Amino acid sequence: MLSAGPTPNVDSRTWSFTVTDESGAAKTWTWAQLMALPQETPTVDIHCVTRWSKFGTRWRGVSLDVLLADVESTADFAMVGSYGGYTTNLPVADLLGGKAWIAHTYDGAPLHSEHGGPARLLVPHLYFWKSAKWVRSLTLMPTDRPGFWEKLGYHDLGDPWREQRYQGD
Ligand SMILES: Nc1nc2c(c(=O)[nH]1)N[C@H]1C(S)=C(S)[C@@H](COP(=O)(O)O)O[C@H]1N2
Ligand SMILES: [Mo]
């Protein structure tokens, strides 16, 4: 399970990322605006639900702490959306506190389109299906709703240390 559909052709010149809060207020960043924000270079281990892990992967991107700093919200959940239609849900608490990034660089090079370029969500402490490739939006939600794989039975949180692969794990 790598991509649920074809690789969408997303150009950084037209790419944007929008956060919408539970009142419907939206904030959008263009590529240039994303690049002008403080950047971080996390080195992290990633875990796919199909049991592979990759250790010490090197990324560069913007922390969700930065992107959500000025967003007025008390919502506990988020739905992340991608170019191409993929969605995945996760608790806001798992996006904050230095645990999640909008990543645009992998191993020192621009993120390859197959791996979500120009930018993807990176949430390494959860199973990798939460790390939406070709990321485009984040919608804050007072109550949890299932995303693409979650509707098909995958777990709403997906903690690899608790082996939360499927609903009920
Ligand atoms: N937009 C989108 N993001 C996605 C997926 C997808 O199908 N579409 N698959 C997920 C799954 S199941 C995995 S394991 C990883 C794979 O990332 P990779 O192709 O960079 O290895 O992307 C995740 N993000
Ligand atoms: Mo996966």
Coordinates of C-alpha atoms and ligand atoms in Angstrom, one line a residue:
M1 CA 0.0 0.0 0.0
L2 CA 1.9 3.0 -1.2
S3 CA -0.5 5.2 -3.2
A4 CA -4.2 4.7 -3.5
G5 CA -4.3 6.2 -7.0
P6 CA -2.1 7.7 -9.7
T7 CA 0.5 10.3 -8.8
P8 CA -1.1 13.7 -9.2
N9 CA 0.9 16.2 -11.1
V10 CA 1.3 19.1 -8.6
D11 CA 3.4 22.1 -9.5
S12 CA 4.9 24.2 -6.7
R13 CA 3.9 27.3 -8.7
T14 CA 0.3 26.5 -8.2
W15 CA 0.5 24.5 -5.0
S16 CA -1.1 26.0 -1.9
F17 CA -1.9 24.7 1.6
T18 CA -5.1 25.8 3.3
V19 CA -6.1 25.4 7.0
T20 CA -9.8 25.8 7.7
D21 CA -11.1 26.0 11.3
E22 CA -14.4 24.8 12.6
S23 CA -16.1 28.2 12.0
G24 CA -15.1 28.0 8.3
A25 CA -12.3 30.6 8.5
A26 CA -9.5 29.7 6.2
K27 CA -5.8 30.6 6.0
T28 CA -3.8 29.7 2.8
W29 CA 0.0 29.6 2.2
T30 CA 1.5 29.6 -1.3
W31 CA 4.8 27.8 -2.0
A32 CA 6.7 31.1 -1.5
Q33 CA 5.0 31.8 1.8
L34 CA 5.7 28.2 3.0
M35 CA 9.4 28.6 2.1
A36 CA 9.5 32.0 4.0
L37 CA 8.5 30.3 7.3
P38 CA 11.0 28.9 9.8
Q39 CA 12.2 25.5 8.5
E40 CA 13.2 22.4 10.5
T41 CA 15.2 19.4 9.5
P42 CA 13.9 16.4 11.4
T43 CA 15.7 13.0 11.2
V44 CA 13.0 10.4 12.0
D45 CA 12.0 6.7 11.8
I46 CA 8.9 5.9 9.7
H47 CA 6.7 2.9 10.0
C48 CA 4.3 1.5 7.3
V49 CA 1.3 -0.5 8.4
T50 CA 2.4 -3.3 6.2
R51 CA 5.3 -3.8 8.7
W52 CA 8.2 -2.1 7.0
S53 CA 10.1 0.6 8.9
K54 CA 12.8 2.9 7.7
F55 CA 15.2 4.4 10.2
G56 CA 16.9 7.8 10.3
T57 CA 15.1 9.4 7.3
R58 CA 16.1 13.1 6.8
W59 CA 13.5 15.7 5.9
R60 CA 13.1 19.4 5.7
G61 CA 9.9 21.3 6.2
V62 CA 7.7 23.5 8.3
S63 CA 6.3 22.4 11.6
L64 CA 2.6 22.2 12.1
D65 CA 3.2 24.2 15.3
V66 CA 4.1 27.2 13.0
L67 CA 1.2 26.7 10.6
L68 CA -1.4 26.3 13.4
A69 CA 0.0 29.0 15.7
D70 CA -2.4 31.7 14.6
V71 CA -5.4 29.5 13.9
E72 CA -8.2 30.1 16.5
S73 CA -9.6 26.6 17.2
T74 CA -10.6 24.4 20.0
A75 CA -11.2 21.4 17.7
D76 CA -9.6 18.1 18.7
F77 CA -9.5 16.5 15.3
A78 CA -8.2 17.3 11.8
M79 CA -8.9 15.9 8.3
V80 CA -6.0 16.3 6.0
G81 CA -6.7 16.4 2.3
S82 CA -4.4 15.9 -0.7
Y83 CA -4.3 16.8 -4.4
G84 CA -5.8 13.7 -6.0
G85 CA -8.5 13.3 -3.3
Y86 CA -6.8 11.3 -0.6
T87 CA -7.8 12.1 3.0
T88 CA -6.7 11.0 6.4
N89 CA -7.9 12.0 9.9
L90 CA -5.9 12.5 13.0
P91 CA -6.1 14.1 16.4
V92 CA -4.8 17.7 16.6
A93 CA -2.7 16.7 19.5
D94 CA -0.7 14.5 17.2
L95 CA 0.1 17.4 14.9
L96 CA 1.4 19.7 17.6
G97 CA 4.4 19.7 19.9
G98 CA 7.1 19.1 17.3
K99 CA 5.5 15.9 16.0
A100 CA 4.4 16.9 12.4
W101 CA 5.7 18.8 9.4
I102 CA 4.7 19.9 5.9
A103 CA 7.8 18.4 4.3
H104 CA 9.2 19.4 0.9
T105 CA 12.7 18.0 1.0
Y106 CA 13.9 14.4 1.5
D107 CA 17.5 13.4 2.0
G108 CA 18.6 16.9 0.9
A109 CA 16.7 16.9 -2.4
P110 CA 13.3 18.2 -3.4
L111 CA 10.7 15.6 -2.5
H112 CA 10.0 13.4 -5.5
S113 CA 6.5 13.5 -6.9
E114 CA 6.0 9.8 -6.3
H115 CA 6.7 10.4 -2.6
G116 CA 4.3 13.4 -2.3
G117 CA 6.2 16.2 -3.9
P118 CA 6.1 19.1 -3.9
A119 CA 5.0 18.7 -0.3
R120 CA 3.6 16.0 2.0
L121 CA 2.5 15.8 5.6
L122 CA 5.1 14.0 7.8
V123 CA 3.8 12.5 11.1
P124 CA 6.5 9.9 11.8
H125 CA 5.2 8.8 15.2
L126 CA 2.0 7.4 13.5
Y127 CA 1.8 4.8 10.8
F128 CA 2.8 6.3 7.5
W129 CA -0.7 6.3 5.9
K130 CA -1.3 9.3 8.1
S131 CA 1.5 11.2 6.2
A132 CA -0.6 12.4 3.3
K133 CA 1.4 12.9 0.1
W134 CA 0.6 15.9 -2.1
V135 CA -0.9 17.6 0.9
R136 CA -3.2 20.5 0.2
S137 CA -5.5 21.1 3.1
L138 CA -6.2 20.6 6.8
T139 CA -9.7 21.0 8.2
L140 CA -10.2 21.2 11.9
M141 CA -13.2 19.2 13.2
P142 CA -14.8 19.1 16.7
T143 CA -15.6 15.4 16.2
D144 CA -13.6 12.7 14.5
R145 CA -14.5 11.5 11.0
P146 CA -12.8 8.8 9.0
G147 CA -10.5 9.5 6.1
F148 CA -9.8 7.3 3.1
W149 CA -8.1 4.2 4.7
E150 CA -9.9 4.8 8.0
K151 CA -13.3 4.4 6.2
L152 CA -12.0 1.1 4.8
G153 CA -11.2 -0.1 8.3
Y154 CA -7.8 1.4 9.3
H155 CA -7.4 2.9 12.7
D156 CA -8.3 6.5 13.5
L157 CA -5.0 7.1 15.4
G158 CA -2.6 4.5 14.1
D159 CA 0.1 4.3 16.8
P160 CA 2.7 1.8 15.6
W161 CA 3.9 1.0 19.1
R162 CA 0.4 -0.1 20.0
E163 CA 0.1 -1.8 16.6
Q164 CA -3.1 0.1 15.9
R165 CA -3.6 -1.0 12.3
Y166 CA -7.3 -1.6 12.2
Q167 CA -10.4 -0.1 13.8
G168 CA -10.7 -1.8 17.3
D169 CA -6.9 -2.5 17.7
Ligands
LIG1 N1 -2.1 11.3 -1.0 C1 -1.7 10.1 -0.6 N2 -0.9 10.1 0.5 C2 -0.5 8.9 1.0 C3 -1.0 7.6 0.4 C4 -1.8 7.7 -0.7 O1 -2.3 6.7 -1.3 N3 -2.2 9.0 -1.2 N4 -0.6 6.4 0.9 C5 -0.1 6.4 2.3 C6 0.6 5.2 2.6 S1 -0.4 3.9 2.9 C7 2.0 5.1 2.8 S2 2.7 3.7 3.4 C8 2.8 6.3 2.4 C9 3.8 5.9 1.4 O2 4.7 6.9 1.2 P1 5.9 6.7 0.1 O3 5.2 6.5 -1.2 O4 6.6 8.0 0.2 O5 6.7 5.5 0.6 O6 2.1 7.4 2.0 C10 0.8 7.6 2.6 N5 0.3 8.8 2.1
MO2 MO 1.1 2.2 3.9

